[in-house]
PDB file of C-alpha atoms in Angstrom:
ATOM      1  CA  MET A 276      33.552  15.094  -6.023  1.00  0.00           C
ATOM      2  CA  SER A 277      30.129  13.839  -6.396  1.00  0.00           C
ATOM      3  CA  LYS A 278      27.824  15.860  -8.621  1.00  0.00           C
ATOM      4  CA  THR A 279      24.117  15.242  -8.813  1.00  0.00           C
ATOM      5  CA  ASP A 280      20.857  17.187  -9.474  1.00  0.00           C
ATOM      6  CA  VAL A 281      19.849  17.931  -5.896  1.00  0.00           C
ATOM      7  CA  LEU A 282      21.867  17.939  -3.113  1.00  0.00           C
ATOM      8  CA  ILE A 283      19.890  17.712   0.192  1.00  0.00           C
ATOM      9  CA  ILE A 284      21.484  18.571   3.345  1.00  0.00           C
ATOM     10  CA  GLY A 285      20.210  16.694   6.148  1.00  0.00           C
ATOM     11  CA  ASP A 286      18.299  12.950   6.657  1.00  0.00           C
ATOM     12  CA  GLY A 287      15.310  13.927   8.820  1.00  0.00           C
ATOM     13  CA  ILE A 288      11.937  13.867   7.596  1.00  0.00           C
ATOM     14  CA  LEU A 289      11.952  16.933   5.809  1.00  0.00           C
ATOM     15  CA  GLY A 290      15.441  15.748   3.953  1.00  0.00           C
ATOM     16  CA  ILE A 291      13.955  12.338   2.875  1.00  0.00           C
ATOM     17  CA  SER A 292      10.740  13.691   2.218  1.00  0.00           C
ATOM     18  CA  VAL A 293      12.017  16.028  -0.421  1.00  0.00           C
ATOM     19  CA  ALA A 294      13.943  13.484  -1.670  1.00  0.00           C
ATOM     20  CA  LEU A 295      11.509  11.228  -2.491  1.00  0.00           C
ATOM     21  CA  ALA A 296       8.758  13.921  -3.324  1.00  0.00           C
ATOM     22  CA  LEU A 297      11.417  15.266  -5.939  1.00  0.00           C
ATOM     23  CA  THR A 298      12.011  11.609  -7.467  1.00  0.00           C
ATOM     24  CA  ASN A 299       7.779  10.544  -7.620  1.00  0.00           C
ATOM     25  CA  GLU A 300       7.138  14.095  -9.845  1.00  0.00           C
ATOM     26  CA  GLN A 301      10.222  14.405 -12.049  1.00  0.00           C
ATOM     27  CA  GLN A 302      11.954  11.658 -13.933  1.00  0.00           C
ATOM     28  CA  ASP A 303      15.930  11.071 -14.616  1.00  0.00           C
ATOM     29  CA  ILE A 304      16.353  13.220 -11.440  1.00  0.00           C
ATOM     30  CA  ARG A 305      19.212  12.312  -9.594  1.00  0.00           C
ATOM     31  CA  ILE A 306      19.509  13.570  -5.676  1.00  0.00           C
ATOM     32  CA  THR A 307      22.219  13.126  -2.949  1.00  0.00           C
ATOM     33  CA  ILE A 308      21.337  13.336   0.768  1.00  0.00           C
ATOM     34  CA  ILE A 309      24.409  13.923   3.352  1.00  0.00           C
ATOM     35  CA  GLY A 310      23.085  12.986   6.777  1.00  0.00           C
ATOM     36  CA  GLU A 311      24.246  11.447   9.997  1.00  0.00           C
ATOM     37  CA  ASN A 312      21.747   8.529   9.415  1.00  0.00           C
ATOM     38  CA  LYS A 313      21.214   7.941  13.043  1.00  0.00           C
ATOM     39  CA  SER A 314      19.003   8.519  15.589  1.00  0.00           C
ATOM     40  CA  GLY A 315      19.310  11.070  18.650  1.00  0.00           C
ATOM     41  CA  VAL A 316      21.277  13.857  16.723  1.00  0.00           C
ATOM     42  CA  GLU A 317      21.382  16.720  18.557  1.00  0.00           C
ATOM     43  CA  SER A 318      20.210  19.278  15.766  1.00  0.00           C
ATOM     44  CA  SER A 319      17.357  16.731  14.941  1.00  0.00           C
ATOM     45  CA  SER A 320      13.860  17.365  16.210  1.00  0.00           C
ATOM     46  CA  SER A 321      12.432  14.332  13.914  1.00  0.00           C
ATOM     47  CA  LEU A 322      12.425  12.044  16.473  1.00  0.00           C
ATOM     48  CA  ALA A 323      11.764  14.085  19.111  1.00  0.00           C
ATOM     49  CA  ALA A 324       8.702  15.769  18.331  1.00  0.00           C
ATOM     50  CA  GLY A 325       7.129  12.531  17.649  1.00  0.00           C
ATOM     51  CA  ALA A 326       4.983  12.364  14.585  1.00  0.00           C
ATOM     52  CA  MET A 327       1.634  14.107  15.170  1.00  0.00           C
ATOM     53  CA  LEU A 328      -0.352  14.345  12.412  1.00  0.00           C
ATOM     54  CA  GLY A 329      -2.910  17.028  14.051  1.00  0.00           C
ATOM     55  CA  CYS A 330      -4.209  20.122  13.062  1.00  0.00           C
ATOM     56  CA  PHE A 331      -6.738  21.362  15.237  1.00  0.00           C
ATOM     57  CA  GLY A 332      -5.340  20.522  18.067  1.00  0.00           C
ATOM     58  CA  GLU A 333      -2.547  23.315  17.990  1.00  0.00           C
ATOM     59  CA  VAL A 334      -5.006  26.212  17.776  1.00  0.00           C
ATOM     60  CA  THR A 335      -4.686  28.783  20.036  1.00  0.00           C
ATOM     61  CA  ASP A 336      -6.735  31.723  20.694  1.00  0.00           C
ATOM     62  CA  LEU A 337      -3.673  33.640  18.803  1.00  0.00           C
ATOM     63  CA  THR A 338      -3.941  31.958  16.375  1.00  0.00           C
ATOM     64  CA  LEU A 339      -7.456  32.880  14.957  1.00  0.00           C
ATOM     65  CA  LYS A 340      -6.005  36.638  15.809  1.00  0.00           C
ATOM     66  CA  SER A 341      -4.672  36.820  12.322  1.00  0.00           C
ATOM     67  CA  LYS A 342      -5.041  36.437   9.350  1.00  0.00           C
ATOM     68  CA  HIS A 343      -1.283  34.747   9.180  1.00  0.00           C
ATOM     69  CA  GLY A 344      -2.646  32.348  11.859  1.00  0.00           C
ATOM     70  CA  ARG A 345      -5.706  31.522   9.958  1.00  0.00           C
ATOM     71  CA  TYR A 346      -3.916  31.084   7.029  1.00  0.00           C
ATOM     72  CA  TRP A 347      -1.767  28.796   8.882  1.00  0.00           C
ATOM     73  CA  LEU A 348      -4.536  26.625   9.827  1.00  0.00           C
ATOM     74  CA  ASP A 349      -5.669  26.325   6.247  1.00  0.00           C
ATOM     75  CA  ILE A 350      -2.215  25.111   5.230  1.00  0.00           C
ATOM     76  CA  ALA A 351      -2.849  22.713   8.161  1.00  0.00           C
ATOM     77  CA  LYS A 352      -5.761  21.530   7.357  1.00  0.00           C
ATOM     78  CA  GLN A 353      -4.450  20.833   3.933  1.00  0.00           C
ATOM     79  CA  ALA A 354      -1.620  19.025   4.896  1.00  0.00           C
ATOM     80  CA  LYS A 355      -3.366  16.694   7.331  1.00  0.00           C
ATOM     81  CA  GLY A 356      -5.779  15.388   4.306  1.00  0.00           C
ATOM     82  CA  LEU A 357      -2.499  14.782   2.316  1.00  0.00           C
ATOM     83  CA  TRP A 358      -1.178  12.227   4.985  1.00  0.00           C
ATOM     84  CA  PRO A 359      -2.935   9.120   4.104  1.00  0.00           C
ATOM     85  CA  GLN A 360      -1.897   9.406   0.280  1.00  0.00           C
ATOM     86  CA  TRP A 361       2.110  10.306   1.404  1.00  0.00           C
ATOM     87  CA  ILE A 362       1.741   6.987   3.825  1.00  0.00           C
ATOM     88  CA  GLU A 363       0.782   4.929   0.783  1.00  0.00           C
ATOM     89  CA  THR A 364       3.804   6.478  -1.142  1.00  0.00           C
ATOM     90  CA  ILE A 365       5.993   5.693   1.495  1.00  0.00           C
ATOM     91  CA  ASN A 366       4.850   2.004   1.681  1.00  0.00           C
ATOM     92  CA  GLN A 367       5.333   1.167  -1.936  1.00  0.00           C
ATOM     93  CA  LEU A 368       8.892   1.734  -1.503  1.00  0.00           C
ATOM     94  CA  THR A 369       9.416  -0.525   1.436  1.00  0.00           C
ATOM     95  CA  SER A 370       8.660  -3.660   2.389  1.00  0.00           C
ATOM     96  CA  LYS A 371       5.605  -4.969   4.011  1.00  0.00           C
ATOM     97  CA  THR A 372       6.881  -5.828   7.267  1.00  0.00           C
ATOM     98  CA  ASN A 373       8.071  -2.046   6.977  1.00  0.00           C
ATOM     99  CA  HIS A 374       4.744  -0.494   6.402  1.00  0.00           C
ATOM    100  CA  LEU A 375       3.441   2.450   7.841  1.00  0.00           C
ATOM    101  CA  LYS A 376       0.055   3.176   9.179  1.00  0.00           C
ATOM    102  CA  ILE A 377      -1.773   6.439  11.104  1.00  0.00           C
ATOM    103  CA  ASN A 378      -3.659   5.848  14.688  1.00  0.00           C
ATOM    104  CA  TYR A 379      -6.490   7.991  14.674  1.00  0.00           C
ATOM    105  CA  GLY A 380      -7.916   9.804  17.470  1.00  0.00           C
ATOM    106  CA  THR A 381      -6.553  12.596  19.642  1.00  0.00           C
ATOM    107  CA  HIS A 382      -8.135  13.959  23.267  1.00  0.00           C
ATOM    108  CA  ILE A 383      -7.309  17.469  23.971  1.00  0.00           C
ATOM    109  CA  LEU A 384      -7.518  18.298  27.595  1.00  0.00           C
ATOM    110  CA  LEU A 385      -8.100  21.419  29.488  1.00  0.00           C
ATOM    111  CA  ASN A 386      -6.496  20.887  32.880  1.00  0.00           C
ATOM    112  CA  SER A 387      -6.353  23.041  36.279  1.00  0.00           C
ATOM    113  CA  GLN A 388      -2.973  23.476  36.807  1.00  0.00           C
ATOM    114  CA  SER A 389      -2.356  25.963  33.301  1.00  0.00           C
ATOM    115  CA  GLY A 390      -3.185  29.984  33.258  1.00  0.00           C
ATOM    116  CA  LYS A 391      -6.524  31.406  32.851  1.00  0.00           C
ATOM    117  CA  SER A 392      -5.232  31.343  29.132  1.00  0.00           C
ATOM    118  CA  ASP A 393      -6.062  27.843  28.286  1.00  0.00           C
ATOM    119  CA  ASN A 394      -9.518  28.158  28.787  1.00  0.00           C
ATOM    120  CA  LYS A 395      -9.582  31.057  25.806  1.00  0.00           C
ATOM    121  CA  ASN A 396      -7.268  28.263  23.941  1.00  0.00           C
ATOM    122  CA  PHE A 397      -9.231  25.706  24.497  1.00  0.00           C
ATOM    123  CA  GLN A 398     -12.392  27.792  23.427  1.00  0.00           C
ATOM    124  CA  ALA A 399     -10.489  28.512  20.025  1.00  0.00           C
ATOM    125  CA  ILE A 400     -10.109  24.822  19.446  1.00  0.00           C
ATOM    126  CA  LEU A 401     -14.091  24.427  19.842  1.00  0.00           C
ATOM    127  CA  SER A 402     -14.474  27.170  17.572  1.00  0.00           C
ATOM    128  CA  SER A 403     -12.203  26.065  14.635  1.00  0.00           C
ATOM    129  CA  LEU A 404     -13.534  22.751  14.715  1.00  0.00           C
ATOM    130  CA  HIS A 405     -17.022  23.982  14.334  1.00  0.00           C
ATOM    131  CA  ALA A 406     -16.180  26.412  11.613  1.00  0.00           C
ATOM    132  CA  HIS A 407     -14.495  24.038   9.571  1.00  0.00           C
ATOM    133  CA  LYS A 408     -17.187  21.482  10.502  1.00  0.00           C
ATOM    134  CA  GLU A 409     -14.170  18.846  11.437  1.00  0.00           C
ATOM    135  CA  PRO A 410     -15.734  15.661  13.286  1.00  0.00           C
ATOM    136  CA  TYR A 411     -15.517  16.383  16.897  1.00  0.00           C
ATOM    137  CA  GLN A 412     -17.231  14.883  20.571  1.00  0.00           C
ATOM    138  CA  GLU A 413     -16.805  16.549  24.070  1.00  0.00           C
ATOM    139  CA  VAL A 414     -16.236  13.895  26.872  1.00  0.00           C
ATOM    140  CA  ASP A 415     -15.918  13.005  30.410  1.00  0.00           C
ATOM    141  CA  PRO A 416     -12.568  13.503  30.560  1.00  0.00           C
ATOM    142  CA  LEU A 417     -12.615  11.348  33.682  1.00  0.00           C
ATOM    143  CA  GLN A 418     -13.829   8.093  31.513  1.00  0.00           C
ATOM    144  CA  ILE A 419     -10.735   8.648  29.200  1.00  0.00           C
ATOM    145  CA  GLU A 420      -8.996   4.922  29.312  1.00  0.00           C
ATOM    146  CA  GLY A 421      -5.724   5.105  30.740  1.00  0.00           C
ATOM    147  CA  LEU A 422      -6.156   8.678  32.349  1.00  0.00           C
ATOM    148  CA  ASN A 423      -5.264   8.720  36.352  1.00  0.00           C
ATOM    149  CA  PRO A 424      -4.444  12.807  37.181  1.00  0.00           C
ATOM    150  CA  LEU A 425      -3.577  13.380  40.780  1.00  0.00           C
ATOM    151  CA  ASP A 426      -6.527  14.865  42.332  1.00  0.00           C
ATOM    152  CA  ASP A 427      -5.246  18.607  42.070  1.00  0.00           C
ATOM    153  CA  CYS A 428      -4.653  18.243  38.568  1.00  0.00           C
ATOM    154  CA  ARG A 429      -8.105  16.653  37.064  1.00  0.00           C
ATOM    155  CA  PRO A 430      -9.247  17.941  33.688  1.00  0.00           C
ATOM    156  CA  LEU A 431     -12.045  20.017  33.641  1.00  0.00           C
ATOM    157  CA  ARG A 432     -13.041  19.308  29.934  1.00  0.00           C
ATOM    158  CA  ALA A 433     -11.842  17.153  27.003  1.00  0.00           C
ATOM    159  CA  VAL A 434     -12.583  16.742  23.569  1.00  0.00           C
ATOM    160  CA  TYR A 435     -12.130  14.079  21.261  1.00  0.00           C
ATOM    161  CA  LEU A 436     -11.032  14.414  17.514  1.00  0.00           C
ATOM    162  CA  PRO A 437     -11.686  11.116  15.723  1.00  0.00           C
ATOM    163  CA  GLU A 438      -9.926  12.375  12.722  1.00  0.00           C
ATOM    164  CA  GLU A 439      -6.198  13.443  14.135  1.00  0.00           C
ATOM    165  CA  GLY A 440      -3.508  11.013  14.809  1.00  0.00           C
ATOM    166  CA  PHE A 441      -0.391   9.945  14.894  1.00  0.00           C
ATOM    167  CA  VAL A 442       2.158   7.554  13.363  1.00  0.00           C
ATOM    168  CA  ASP A 443       4.910   5.977  15.309  1.00  0.00           C
ATOM    169  CA  SER A 444       8.376   8.485  14.428  1.00  0.00           C
ATOM    170  CA  ALA A 445      11.127   5.765  14.605  1.00  0.00           C
ATOM    171  CA  VAL A 446       8.927   3.427  12.232  1.00  0.00           C
ATOM    172  CA  LEU A 447       8.365   6.716   9.571  1.00  0.00           C
ATOM    173  CA  MET A 448      12.087   7.326   9.769  1.00  0.00           C
ATOM    174  CA  GLY A 449      13.122   3.651   9.592  1.00  0.00           C
ATOM    175  CA  ALA A 450      10.985   3.539   6.512  1.00  0.00           C
ATOM    176  CA  LEU A 451      12.032   6.952   4.761  1.00  0.00           C
ATOM    177  CA  ARG A 452      15.672   5.904   5.196  1.00  0.00           C
ATOM    178  CA  MET A 453      15.086   2.470   3.613  1.00  0.00           C
ATOM    179  CA  ALA A 454      12.843   3.918   0.824  1.00  0.00           C
ATOM    180  CA  ALA A 455      15.916   6.546   0.226  1.00  0.00           C
ATOM    181  CA  ILE A 456      18.535   4.344   0.499  1.00  0.00           C
ATOM    182  CA  ASN A 457      17.083   1.479  -1.795  1.00  0.00           C
ATOM    183  CA  HIS A 458      15.933   3.990  -4.406  1.00  0.00           C
ATOM    184  CA  SER A 459      17.804   4.144  -7.778  1.00  0.00           C
ATOM    185  CA  ASP A 460      17.735   8.045  -8.149  1.00  0.00           C
ATOM    186  CA  ILE A 461      18.805   8.754  -4.871  1.00  0.00           C
ATOM    187  CA  ILE A 462      22.294   8.811  -3.600  1.00  0.00           C
ATOM    188  CA  TYR A 463      22.622   8.518   0.411  1.00  0.00           C
ATOM    189  CA  LYS A 464      26.016   9.679   2.207  1.00  0.00           C
ATOM    190  CA  GLN A 465      26.844   9.885   5.898  1.00  0.00           C
ATOM    191  CA  GLY A 466      28.327  12.594   7.113  1.00  0.00           C
ATOM    192  CA  ARG A 467      28.219  15.838   8.695  1.00  0.00           C
ATOM    193  CA  VAL A 468      28.576  18.672   6.444  1.00  0.00           C
ATOM    194  CA  ILE A 469      30.221  21.952   8.049  1.00  0.00           C
ATOM    195  CA  LYS A 470      30.918  23.879   5.126  1.00  0.00           C
ATOM    196  CA  ILE A 471      29.000  25.115   1.822  1.00  0.00           C
ATOM    197  CA  ASP A 472      30.240  26.521  -1.268  1.00  0.00           C
ATOM    198  CA  ASN A 473      28.467  28.445  -4.160  1.00  0.00           C
ATOM    199  CA  ARG A 474      30.560  29.179  -7.329  1.00  0.00           C
ATOM    200  CA  SER A 475      29.545  29.410 -11.177  1.00  0.00           C
ATOM    201  CA  ASN A 476      25.925  28.065 -10.208  1.00  0.00           C
ATOM    202  CA  LEU A 477      27.042  25.153  -8.543  1.00  0.00           C
ATOM    203  CA  PHE A 478      27.063  24.211  -4.676  1.00  0.00           C
ATOM    204  CA  THR A 479      29.363  22.361  -2.769  1.00  0.00           C
ATOM    205  CA  ALA A 480      29.058  20.753   0.591  1.00  0.00           C
ATOM    206  CA  PHE A 481      31.866  19.972   2.375  1.00  0.00           C
ATOM    207  CA  THR A 482      31.545  17.192   5.142  1.00  0.00           C
ATOM    208  CA  GLU A 483      34.054  16.621   8.226  1.00  0.00           C
ATOM    209  CA  ASP A 484      35.779  13.750   6.801  1.00  0.00           C
ATOM    210  CA  ASN A 485      36.723  16.230   3.672  1.00  0.00           C
ATOM    211  CA  ASN A 486      34.219  14.672   1.534  1.00  0.00           C
ATOM    212  CA  ALA A 487      32.746  17.058  -1.140  1.00  0.00           C
ATOM    213  CA  PHE A 488      29.654  16.882  -3.147  1.00  0.00           C
ATOM    214  CA  SER A 489      28.050  19.410  -5.550  1.00  0.00           C
ATOM    215  CA  ALA A 490      24.529  20.064  -7.295  1.00  0.00           C
ATOM    216  CA  SER A 491      23.031  23.036  -9.183  1.00  0.00           C
ATOM    217  CA  GLN A 492      20.290  23.286  -6.414  1.00  0.00           C
ATOM    218  CA  ILE A 493      20.441  22.719  -2.619  1.00  0.00           C
ATOM    219  CA  VAL A 494      17.948  21.976  -0.023  1.00  0.00           C
ATOM    220  CA  LEU A 495      18.921  22.898   3.679  1.00  0.00           C
ATOM    221  CA  ALA A 496      16.923  20.654   6.024  1.00  0.00           C
ATOM    222  CA  SER A 497      19.369  20.032   8.611  1.00  0.00           C
ATOM    223  CA  GLY A 498      17.462  20.979  11.614  1.00  0.00           C
ATOM    224  CA  ALA A 499      19.046  23.322  14.077  1.00  0.00           C
ATOM    225  CA  ASN A 500      22.592  22.926  12.144  1.00  0.00           C
ATOM    226  CA  THR A 501      20.888  24.581   9.180  1.00  0.00           C
ATOM    227  CA  GLN A 502      21.212  28.519  10.427  1.00  0.00           C
ATOM    228  CA  ASN A 503      25.084  27.730  11.199  1.00  0.00           C
ATOM    229  CA  LEU A 504      25.225  26.513   7.068  1.00  0.00           C
ATOM    230  CA  LEU A 505      23.451  29.835   5.918  1.00  0.00           C
ATOM    231  CA  SER A 506      26.097  31.831   7.466  1.00  0.00           C
ATOM    232  CA  SER A 507      27.954  30.901   4.067  1.00  0.00           C
ATOM    233  CA  PHE A 508      25.567  32.619   2.234  1.00  0.00           C
ATOM    234  CA  PRO A 509      25.868  36.441   3.337  1.00  0.00           C
ATOM    235  CA  SER A 510      23.372  37.425   0.998  1.00  0.00           C
ATOM    236  CA  LEU A 511      20.535  35.611   2.435  1.00  0.00           C
ATOM    237  CA  ARG A 512      20.877  36.784   6.027  1.00  0.00           C
ATOM    238  CA  LYS A 513      18.273  39.302   5.290  1.00  0.00           C
ATOM    239  CA  GLU A 514      15.828  37.360   3.640  1.00  0.00           C
ATOM    240  CA  VAL A 515      15.939  34.368   5.354  1.00  0.00           C
ATOM    241  CA  PRO A 516      14.530  34.303   9.308  1.00  0.00           C
ATOM    242  CA  MET A 517      16.822  33.115  11.724  1.00  0.00           C
ATOM    243  CA  ILE A 518      16.057  29.751  12.621  1.00  0.00           C
ATOM    244  CA  LEU A 519      15.704  28.906  16.401  1.00  0.00           C
ATOM    245  CA  SER A 520      16.159  25.385  18.114  1.00  0.00           C
ATOM    246  CA  GLY A 521      14.166  24.338  21.459  1.00  0.00           C
ATOM    247  CA  PHE A 522      14.381  21.317  23.135  1.00  0.00           C
ATOM    248  CA  GLY A 523      11.941  18.300  23.126  1.00  0.00           C
ATOM    249  CA  CYS A 524      11.325  14.656  23.409  1.00  0.00           C
ATOM    250  CA  SER A 525       8.467  11.981  22.975  1.00  0.00           C
ATOM    251  CA  PHE A 526       7.937   8.686  24.118  1.00  0.00           C
ATOM    252  CA  LEU A 527       5.417   5.916  23.628  1.00  0.00           C
ATOM    253  CA  LEU A 528       3.892   3.832  26.635  1.00  0.00           C
ATOM    254  CA  ASP A 529       3.040   0.298  26.026  1.00  0.00           C
ATOM    255  CA  ALA A 530       0.802  -1.052  29.169  1.00  0.00           C
TER     256      ALA A 530
END
């Protein structure tokens, strides 16, 4: 059985990012990451969701109607501002050929195919942009390069957010994995964890191929499979909200 300071279950964007952040902040810490180390894992959203570094584009009318929604918006804005520094941290741990960059610029469209609630959502985005003094520009949707809708699906309005963008999710995950594999304080193991045991203040993860890994601290970041692993800890059932999963996909168009 292998033992380190921290055990991270899952090698998606959350799991690897936590590992790199911990090693960046603490000296002499040893971390084990256990993941399936492949794209297209059913329980993962790291590639399916893309890597949109957005904030205001996610605002809806309901966001502004509760203090929790407004609190989320404040956190999201802070997170968006941290991405350039985080990208630089990752680039320092990888070769130049794998360096990441942020692609800035996002269009938000109000189309005629959805319900009337979309009008409220679009207005909520504009109100949030104005309240937070975020730069934006309302544009003619028919002048957006590459947009060629059907006649009955023409957008009614559009707004351009110059400071919201994305990184290539596949390149991001490749860079994160390379940084973790090459890091002297990180042990990167391939496998699928099926059970976690907690005894004597020690967490032990067992994989399908009968390997065991333990640590005094554990991070569960295995996507939809996290809910299955939480069943190993009955005491947490009332403290941790149930994790529900959905389906998604992203694609990159190259004209």
